Tab-separated table of C-alpha atoms in Angstrom:
chain	number	residue	atom	x	y	z
U	11	MET	CA	-63.298	-93.690	81.998
U	12	ALA	CA	-62.203	-96.602	79.791
U	13	ALA	CA	-59.586	-97.320	77.135
U	14	LEU	CA	-59.376	-99.767	74.240
U	15	THR	CA	-56.239	-101.255	72.685
U	16	THR	CA	-55.981	-103.954	70.026
U	17	GLY	CA	-52.977	-105.784	68.633
U	18	ARG	CA	-52.086	-108.799	66.594
U	19	ASP	CA	-54.218	-111.277	68.566
U	20	GLN	CA	-55.192	-109.245	71.609
U	21	THR	CA	-58.046	-106.980	72.577
U	22	VAL	CA	-57.546	-105.102	75.851
U	23	LEU	CA	-60.258	-103.136	77.654
U	24	SER	CA	-58.933	-101.046	80.537
U	25	PHE	CA	-60.920	-99.526	83.378
U	26	LEU	CA	-59.881	-97.875	86.636
U	27	ASN	CA	-59.622	-101.068	88.653
U	28	ALA	CA	-58.643	-103.649	86.031
U	29	SER	CA	-57.742	-104.431	82.436
U	30	PHE	CA	-59.483	-107.286	80.645
U	31	VAL	CA	-57.381	-109.075	78.035
U	32	PHE	CA	-58.944	-111.271	75.362
U	33	THR	CA	-56.498	-113.338	73.322
U	34	SER	CA	-57.743	-115.053	70.172
U	35	ASN	CA	-56.352	-118.183	68.559
U	36	GLY	CA	-58.694	-117.862	65.586
U	37	VAL	CA	-61.327	-120.133	67.131
U	38	ASP	CA	-62.078	-118.832	70.622
U	39	TYR	CA	-60.876	-116.331	73.218
U	40	ALA	CA	-58.778	-116.766	76.338
U	41	GLU	CA	-59.384	-114.239	79.115
U	42	HIS	CA	-56.910	-112.584	81.473
U	43	LEU	CA	-57.645	-110.142	84.277
U	44	LEU	CA	-54.948	-107.573	85.078
U	45	GLU	CA	-55.662	-105.844	88.371
U	46	HIS	CA	-54.673	-102.233	89.010
U	47	THR	CA	-53.439	-101.704	92.572
U	48	TYR	CA	-52.739	-98.063	93.303
U	49	SER	CA	-49.584	-96.982	95.089
U	50	ASP	CA	-49.763	-95.604	98.629
U	51	SER	CA	-48.633	-92.178	97.431
U	52	THR	CA	-51.468	-92.086	94.921
U	53	GLU	CA	-54.088	-92.979	97.508
U	54	GLU	CA	-52.778	-90.433	100.000
U	55	SER	CA	-52.377	-87.597	97.514
U	56	GLU	CA	-55.971	-87.487	96.329
U	57	ASP	CA	-59.025	-89.658	95.839
U	58	ILE	CA	-59.174	-91.772	92.716
U	59	ASP	CA	-61.589	-90.006	90.367
U	60	VAL	CA	-63.583	-92.179	87.980
U	61	SER	CA	-63.250	-89.514	85.288
U	62	MET	CA	-59.443	-89.829	85.172
U	63	VAL	CA	-57.771	-90.483	81.854
U	64	ILE	CA	-56.624	-94.056	81.255
U	65	CYS	CA	-53.718	-94.313	78.812
U	66	THR	CA	-52.850	-97.697	77.307
U	67	ALA	CA	-50.622	-99.067	74.553
U	68	LEU	CA	-49.502	-102.374	73.080
U	69	SER	CA	-45.942	-102.617	71.845
U	70	HIS	CA	-45.457	-102.793	68.085
U	71	PHE	CA	-44.498	-106.471	68.252
U	72	SER	CA	-47.283	-107.167	70.798
U	73	ASP	CA	-44.755	-108.387	73.387
U	74	TYR	CA	-45.699	-105.821	76.044
U	75	PHE	CA	-48.765	-103.966	77.260
U	76	THR	CA	-48.605	-100.774	79.307
U	77	CYS	CA	-51.278	-98.875	81.184
U	78	CYS	CA	-51.008	-95.561	83.024
U	79	ILE	CA	-53.722	-94.446	85.449
U	80	HIS	CA	-53.166	-91.235	87.371
U	81	LYS	CA	-49.504	-91.562	88.490
U	82	ASP	CA	-49.099	-95.344	88.212
U	83	LEU	CA	-47.369	-96.803	85.139
U	84	TYR	CA	-47.850	-100.572	84.688
U	85	LEU	CA	-45.940	-102.811	82.283
U	86	TRP	CA	-47.005	-106.395	81.516
U	87	ARG	CA	-45.343	-109.037	79.359
U	88	THR	CA	-47.996	-110.474	77.026
U	89	LYS	CA	-46.384	-113.912	76.732
U	90	ASP	CA	-47.595	-114.884	80.214
U	91	TRP	CA	-49.271	-111.592	81.260
U	92	LYS	CA	-46.839	-111.198	84.122
U	93	LEU	CA	-46.483	-107.749	85.681
U	94	VAL	CA	-42.946	-106.636	84.820
U	95	SER	CA	-42.930	-103.283	86.599
U	96	LYS	CA	-45.010	-100.647	88.293
U	97	ARG	CA	-43.470	-97.182	88.364
U	98	LEU	CA	-44.561	-93.729	89.432
U	99	VAL	CA	-44.830	-90.811	87.026
U	100	ASN	CA	-44.550	-87.203	88.186
U	101	ARG	CA	-47.924	-86.011	86.945
U	102	SER	CA	-51.108	-87.576	85.586
U	103	ALA	CA	-50.538	-88.933	82.086
U	104	SER	CA	-52.430	-87.677	79.039
U	105	ALA	CA	-50.899	-89.971	76.366
U	106	ILE	CA	-48.579	-92.960	76.217
U	107	ILE	CA	-46.777	-94.839	73.409
U	108	PHE	CA	-44.007	-97.350	72.742
U	109	SER	CA	-41.063	-96.339	70.587
U	110	PRO	CA	-40.949	-98.106	67.177
U	111	ASN	CA	-38.229	-100.483	68.438
U	112	ASP	CA	-40.184	-101.144	71.675
U	113	GLU	CA	-37.190	-100.175	73.820
U	114	VAL	CA	-38.836	-97.284	75.690
U	115	ILE	CA	-42.263	-96.023	76.721
U	116	ALA	CA	-42.916	-92.310	76.163
U	117	VAL	CA	-45.350	-90.723	78.626
U	118	ALA	CA	-46.827	-87.249	78.065
U	119	ASP	CA	-48.381	-85.601	81.100
U	120	LYS	CA	-50.831	-82.823	81.862
U	121	SER	CA	-48.107	-80.410	82.916
U	122	GLY	CA	-46.635	-80.506	79.389
U	123	ASP	CA	-43.644	-82.798	79.971
U	124	VAL	CA	-42.539	-86.020	78.261
U	125	PHE	CA	-40.613	-88.759	80.088
U	126	LEU	CA	-39.042	-91.929	78.705
U	127	PHE	CA	-39.267	-95.202	80.664
U	128	SER	CA	-37.039	-98.134	79.758
U	129	VAL	CA	-38.657	-101.461	78.863
U	130	LYS	CA	-35.480	-103.524	79.286
U	131	SER	CA	-34.628	-101.898	82.639
U	132	PRO	CA	-38.021	-102.009	84.376
U	133	GLU	CA	-36.781	-100.523	87.660
U	134	LYS	CA	-35.231	-97.457	86.033
U	135	GLU	CA	-36.966	-94.145	86.679
U	136	GLY	CA	-38.311	-91.971	83.907
U	137	GLU	CA	-35.980	-89.636	82.003
U	138	PHE	CA	-37.230	-86.151	81.097
U	139	ILE	CA	-36.676	-85.291	77.409
U	140	LEU	CA	-38.897	-82.298	76.557
U	141	GLY	CA	-41.500	-79.909	77.868
U	142	HIS	CA	-44.250	-77.576	76.683
U	143	ILE	CA	-45.713	-74.683	78.651
U	144	SER	CA	-49.196	-76.096	78.028
U	145	MET	CA	-50.951	-79.413	78.631
U	146	LEU	CA	-49.915	-82.148	76.193
U	147	LEU	CA	-52.755	-84.034	74.521
U	148	ASP	CA	-50.987	-86.531	72.239
U	149	LEU	CA	-47.576	-87.641	71.023
U	150	LEU	CA	-45.979	-90.032	68.560
U	151	ILE	CA	-42.532	-91.187	67.527
U	152	THR	CA	-42.014	-91.412	63.770
U	153	PRO	CA	-41.521	-94.908	62.301
U	154	ASN	CA	-37.890	-94.133	61.434
U	155	ASN	CA	-37.242	-93.354	65.132
U	156	LYS	CA	-35.831	-89.909	64.218
U	157	TYR	CA	-38.487	-87.531	65.561
U	158	ILE	CA	-40.910	-87.235	68.452
U	159	ILE	CA	-44.001	-85.138	67.685
U	160	THR	CA	-46.101	-83.575	70.440
U	161	CYS	CA	-49.261	-81.449	70.454
U	162	ASP	CA	-50.804	-79.296	73.151
U	163	ARG	CA	-53.739	-77.231	74.305
U	164	ASP	CA	-52.229	-74.064	72.810
U	165	GLU	CA	-52.770	-75.137	69.179
U	166	LYS	CA	-49.107	-76.077	68.714
U	167	ILE	CA	-47.517	-79.143	67.123
U	168	ARG	CA	-43.808	-79.488	67.874
U	169	VAL	CA	-41.429	-81.762	65.958
U	170	SER	CA	-38.299	-82.598	67.977
U	171	CYS	CA	-35.326	-84.830	67.299
U	172	PHE	CA	-35.438	-88.166	69.107
U	173	PRO	CA	-34.123	-88.931	71.641
U	174	ASN	CA	-32.268	-85.577	71.845
U	175	ALA	CA	-35.508	-83.620	71.940
U	176	TYR	CA	-33.813	-80.344	72.916
U	177	ASN	CA	-33.117	-80.061	69.169
U	178	ILE	CA	-36.370	-78.790	67.640
U	179	GLN	CA	-36.818	-79.619	63.958
U	180	SER	CA	-39.979	-77.606	63.226
U	181	TYR	CA	-43.377	-76.389	64.380
U	182	CYS	CA	-46.633	-77.146	62.558
U	183	LEU	CA	-48.832	-74.105	63.190
U	184	GLY	CA	-52.312	-73.397	61.859
U	185	HIS	CA	-54.901	-74.960	64.167
U	186	GLU	CA	-57.182	-72.457	65.901
U	187	GLU	CA	-58.008	-74.638	68.908
U	188	PHE	CA	-56.324	-77.351	70.976
U	189	VAL	CA	-54.721	-80.199	68.993
U	190	THR	CA	-56.105	-83.506	70.224
U	191	CYS	CA	-54.576	-86.263	68.093
U	192	LEU	CA	-51.726	-87.094	65.721
U	193	ASN	CA	-51.146	-89.794	63.127
U	194	ILE	CA	-48.548	-90.653	60.490
U	195	LEU	CA	-49.979	-91.795	57.147
U	196	PRO	CA	-48.693	-95.360	56.620
U	197	HIS	CA	-48.486	-95.112	52.821
U	198	ASN	CA	-46.324	-91.980	53.043
U	199	GLU	CA	-44.522	-91.649	56.352
U	200	ASN	CA	-43.433	-88.098	55.533
U	201	ILE	CA	-46.996	-86.850	56.083
U	202	LEU	CA	-48.466	-86.072	59.494
U	203	VAL	CA	-52.213	-85.663	60.042
U	204	SER	CA	-53.617	-83.829	63.058
U	205	GLY	CA	-57.092	-83.389	64.536
U	206	SER	CA	-58.286	-80.491	66.649
U	207	GLY	CA	-61.068	-78.802	68.554
U	208	ASP	CA	-61.435	-76.424	65.602
U	209	GLY	CA	-63.069	-79.251	63.619
U	210	THR	CA	-60.307	-79.575	61.017
U	211	LEU	CA	-58.010	-82.305	59.792
U	212	ARG	CA	-54.670	-80.848	58.738
U	213	PHE	CA	-51.960	-82.605	56.774
U	214	TRP	CA	-48.315	-81.607	57.141
U	215	ASN	CA	-44.862	-82.164	55.800
U	216	TYR	CA	-43.725	-82.268	59.404
U	217	VAL	CA	-39.977	-82.119	58.714
U	218	CYS	CA	-40.277	-78.537	57.430
U	219	GLY	CA	-43.574	-77.655	59.168
U	220	LYS	CA	-45.450	-77.010	55.908
U	221	GLN	CA	-49.236	-77.477	55.778
U	222	LEU	CA	-50.272	-79.545	52.748
U	223	LEU	CA	-54.052	-79.686	53.157
U	224	CYS	CA	-56.827	-78.601	55.527
U	225	ARG	CA	-60.150	-80.449	55.613
U	226	ASN	CA	-63.054	-79.168	57.723
U	227	CYS	CA	-65.256	-81.959	59.070
U	228	ASN	CA	-68.270	-79.655	58.696
U	229	GLN	CA	-67.875	-80.198	54.953
U	230	ASN	CA	-69.205	-83.711	55.512
U	231	GLY	CA	-72.780	-82.458	55.756
U	232	SER	CA	-72.994	-83.469	59.404
U	233	GLU	CA	-75.320	-82.022	61.999
U	234	PHE	CA	-72.685	-79.591	63.257
U	235	SER	CA	-73.250	-75.920	62.596
U	236	SER	CA	-70.556	-73.433	61.695
U	237	ASN	CA	-70.761	-72.098	65.256
U	238	ASN	CA	-70.301	-75.521	66.795
U	239	ASN	CA	-67.217	-77.156	65.333
U	240	PRO	CA	-66.852	-80.877	66.009
U	241	ILE	CA	-63.981	-81.962	68.236
U	242	ILE	CA	-61.856	-84.614	66.532
U	243	SER	CA	-60.763	-86.837	69.409
U	244	LYS	CA	-59.134	-89.899	67.787
U	245	LEU	CA	-57.376	-90.692	64.505
U	246	LYS	CA	-56.358	-94.147	63.273
U	247	SER	CA	-54.991	-95.186	59.885
U	248	LYS	CA	-54.060	-98.188	57.761
U	249	LYS	CA	-52.236	-98.605	54.482
U	250	HIS	CA	-54.505	-99.394	51.550
U	251	SER	CA	-52.021	-99.194	48.668
U	252	ALA	CA	-48.758	-97.520	47.737
U	253	GLU	CA	-50.643	-94.250	47.102
U	254	VAL	CA	-53.598	-94.479	49.511
U	255	SER	CA	-54.142	-94.637	53.270
U	256	ILE	CA	-57.446	-95.213	55.056
U	257	LEU	CA	-57.978	-92.632	57.816
U	258	VAL	CA	-60.591	-93.240	60.528
U	259	ALA	CA	-61.756	-90.265	62.620
U	260	MET	CA	-63.819	-90.226	65.815
U	261	LEU	CA	-65.628	-87.047	66.879
U	262	VAL	CA	-66.952	-86.031	70.280
U	263	SER	CA	-70.774	-86.135	70.674
U	264	PHE	CA	-71.164	-87.571	67.186
U	265	LYS	CA	-72.514	-91.089	66.571
U	266	ASP	CA	-70.830	-91.574	63.201
U	267	ILE	CA	-67.279	-92.758	62.596
U	268	LEU	CA	-65.821	-90.992	59.537
U	269	VAL	CA	-63.666	-92.960	57.087
U	270	TYR	CA	-61.497	-91.073	54.585
U	271	ASN	CA	-59.357	-92.062	51.624
U	272	ILE	CA	-56.095	-90.113	51.668
U	273	ASN	CA	-54.296	-90.141	48.330
U	274	SER	CA	-50.832	-88.765	47.632
U	275	GLU	CA	-48.334	-89.847	45.025
U	276	ALA	CA	-45.447	-87.796	46.427
U	277	ILE	CA	-44.764	-85.486	49.318
U	278	GLU	CA	-44.944	-82.384	47.089
U	279	GLY	CA	-47.649	-83.802	44.827
U	280	GLU	CA	-51.391	-83.315	45.055
U	281	LEU	CA	-52.931	-84.573	48.284
U	282	THR	CA	-56.626	-85.458	48.429
U	283	CYS	CA	-58.883	-86.287	51.371
U	284	ILE	CA	-62.208	-87.875	50.361
U	285	LEU	CA	-64.928	-89.014	52.747
U	286	LYS	CA	-65.724	-92.602	51.743
U	287	GLN	CA	-67.895	-93.932	54.549
U	288	LYS	CA	-69.871	-93.023	57.649
U	289	ILE	CA	-70.221	-95.842	60.167
U	290	SER	CA	-73.421	-95.080	62.079
U	291	LEU	CA	-73.638	-96.237	65.700
U	292	GLU	CA	-76.547	-96.408	68.108
U	293	SER	CA	-74.546	-94.671	70.856
U	294	GLU	CA	-71.608	-92.286	71.044
U	295	PRO	CA	-68.192	-93.934	70.620
U	296	TRP	CA	-65.681	-93.615	73.435
U	297	CYS	CA	-62.569	-95.018	71.796
U	298	ILE	CA	-61.474	-96.694	68.553
U	299	SER	CA	-58.635	-99.043	67.673
U	300	LEU	CA	-57.468	-100.133	64.228
U	301	SER	CA	-55.186	-103.134	63.729
U	302	ASP	CA	-54.555	-104.358	60.179
U	303	ASP	CA	-58.044	-104.569	58.615
U	304	ASN	CA	-59.899	-104.784	61.939
U	305	LEU	CA	-61.638	-101.751	63.439
U	306	VAL	CA	-62.942	-102.095	67.007
U	307	ILE	CA	-65.136	-99.398	68.568
U	308	LEU	CA	-65.741	-98.974	72.297
U	309	LYS	CA	-69.160	-97.383	72.817
U	310	GLN	CA	-70.920	-95.685	75.712
U	311	ASN	CA	-73.420	-98.502	75.964
U	312	VAL	CA	-72.849	-101.115	78.658
U	313	GLU	CA	-75.139	-103.662	77.015
U	314	GLU	CA	-73.352	-103.458	73.655
U	315	CYS	CA	-70.061	-101.849	74.578
U	316	LEU	CA	-68.084	-103.113	71.562
U	317	SER	CA	-68.587	-103.172	67.820
U	318	ALA	CA	-66.157	-104.661	65.316
U	319	TYR	CA	-65.747	-104.020	61.606
U	320	VAL	CA	-63.466	-105.585	59.035
U	321	PHE	CA	-62.256	-103.775	55.932
U	322	CYS	CA	-63.651	-105.365	52.768
U	323	ARG	CA	-61.363	-104.577	49.844
U	324	ASN	CA	-63.993	-105.524	47.259
U	325	LYS	CA	-66.379	-102.903	48.631
U	326	ASN	CA	-63.598	-100.550	49.754
U	327	GLU	CA	-65.338	-100.032	53.100
U	328	PHE	CA	-65.688	-101.453	56.607
U	329	VAL	CA	-68.403	-104.069	57.150
U	330	LEU	CA	-69.831	-105.291	60.457
U	331	ASP	CA	-68.175	-108.312	62.061
U	332	ASN	CA	-69.615	-110.255	65.017
U	333	CYS	CA	-66.241	-111.486	66.264
U	334	VAL	CA	-66.436	-109.435	69.485
U	335	THR	CA	-69.726	-110.951	70.694
U	336	PRO	CA	-67.937	-113.304	73.162
U	337	ILE	CA	-66.019	-110.325	74.548
U	338	VAL	CA	-69.206	-108.293	75.020
U	339	ASN	CA	-70.871	-111.192	76.833
U	340	SER	CA	-67.881	-111.552	79.129
U	341	ILE	CA	-67.719	-107.827	79.898
U	342	LYS	CA	-71.414	-107.837	80.848
U	343	LYS	CA	-70.571	-110.124	83.779
U	344	HIS	CA	-68.362	-107.429	85.285
U	345	THR	CA	-70.355	-104.261	84.598
U	346	GLY	CA	-71.469	-104.011	88.225
U	347	LYS	CA	-67.858	-103.602	89.339
U	348	LEU	CA	-66.545	-101.352	86.607
U	349	ASN	CA	-68.659	-98.172	86.706
U	350	ILE	CA	-68.296	-97.891	82.948
U	351	PHE	CA	-69.052	-94.485	81.421
U	352	ASN	CA	-70.582	-92.981	84.538
U	353	LYS	CA	-68.834	-89.684	83.790
U	354	GLU	CA	-69.250	-87.431	80.790
U	355	ARG	CA	-66.253	-86.765	78.578
U	356	GLN	CA	-64.405	-83.683	79.852
U	357	ILE	CA	-62.686	-82.735	76.593
U	358	SER	CA	-64.824	-79.617	76.078
U	359	THR	CA	-63.068	-78.018	79.064
U	360	LEU	CA	-59.975	-77.693	76.859
U	361	TYR	CA	-61.533	-74.705	75.117
U	362	LYS	CA	-60.000	-71.486	76.363
U	363	ARG	CA	-62.233	-68.864	77.922
U	364	ARG	CA	-62.173	-65.798	75.755
U	365	PHE	CA	-62.976	-62.413	77.246
U	366	ASP	CA	-64.334	-59.535	75.174
U	367	ASN	CA	-62.953	-56.444	76.904
U	368	VAL	CA	-63.456	-54.168	73.894
U	369	GLN	CA	-67.166	-53.514	74.433
U	370	GLU	CA	-66.614	-52.741	78.111
U	371	TYR	CA	-63.740	-50.427	77.213
U	372	LEU	CA	-65.837	-48.564	74.614
U	373	LYS	CA	-68.685	-48.203	77.106
U	374	ARG	CA	-66.384	-46.673	79.740
U	375	LYS	CA	-64.797	-44.413	77.123
U	376	LEU	CA	-68.213	-43.122	76.011
U	377	GLU	CA	-69.160	-42.447	79.628
U	378	ARG	CA	-65.943	-40.459	80.135
U	379	ILE	CA	-66.606	-38.422	76.982
U	380	GLU	CA	-70.162	-37.659	78.098
U	381	THR	CA	-68.956	-36.691	81.577
U	382	ASN	CA	-66.254	-34.416	80.179
U	383	THR	CA	-68.740	-32.881	77.743
U	384	LYS	CA	-71.149	-32.087	80.583
U	385	LYS	CA	-68.343	-30.549	82.638
U	386	LEU	CA	-67.296	-28.421	79.684
U	387	LYS	CA	-70.887	-27.261	79.110
U	388	ASN	CA	-71.348	-26.385	82.781
U	389	LYS	CA	-68.051	-24.465	82.805
U	390	THR	CA	-68.996	-22.544	79.668
U	391	THR	CA	-72.448	-21.712	81.081
U	392	SER	CA	-71.030	-20.458	84.370
U	393	GLU	CA	-68.481	-18.256	82.595
U	394	MET	CA	-71.188	-16.696	80.431
U	395	THR	CA	-73.293	-15.857	83.436
């Protein structure tokens, strides 16, 4: 598996054995190779599986880059790309973020727990702050640093106080399948948007847990049928104006990137979600990253693994940009080592198996009634004779 992260001047592509960093000065790119060396405990516990989730994040001020593969948490300083720390996490990570002040790294794992790791004290072990009873799929810390929001496989979104997460502010309930991704609208930071395996985008006043709007991606006239809801796997957003945010959605097994205009004048005012653009790709996207006006897409195509788009305000849409061509050419040199995209995405396994016991119960009940009826008939016949 692979991961993509972009920041102010950096583009980072992470694979199981290394992360490739491309730093731009506006004219050309400088390359850095960050090697991933697994801990002894990781190697002894189980084989490294190429389908493992790779979680990466750049700090908000682009001073640090972190990567978590299996149970190894790496932290690099971007100034000189020196490895600051390598720490062990208890379970395989499913999502990772920096806090808004870049003081801690929050790691969500597959057992449903969240741990905080200090940036300033790189040798300090992780501190447990909250837990779900189901696998966590995404998390975020609100820009005001007051809440940490987590979502899980059991359709739940939990809003907890930060860092004292034992105080639960609210729950945002309404999704009918696992909740895969979360995002705060930059033009109105009181609104949370979530994506799910039920094919819907839902907008929330997360402080009180109130749903403001539900938008089904099947309304976009896509190739998905009503019996095959698209899985929304990634959400990214940017501020367009004081009343509008641009929301970019990536769907599993769908070659279009969906771009929405989200308009809201006030938290209790009318909220609209309008599909403005479909970015058609020649292969399925694996990951997306949005930084300022620049959208970068990692695709499941080794020959053309990256596409870049820049937001054109005159056209109010993203237009193709060839700025990543040098990066693509450089990545091609290493494709023999990387085993890129040699495993299918495993997200569909998050669907719960549902058993229909009613039909079996009714069948057994009918058989019992028929058996009892026959016994009653036989008894009546024997008594008459």
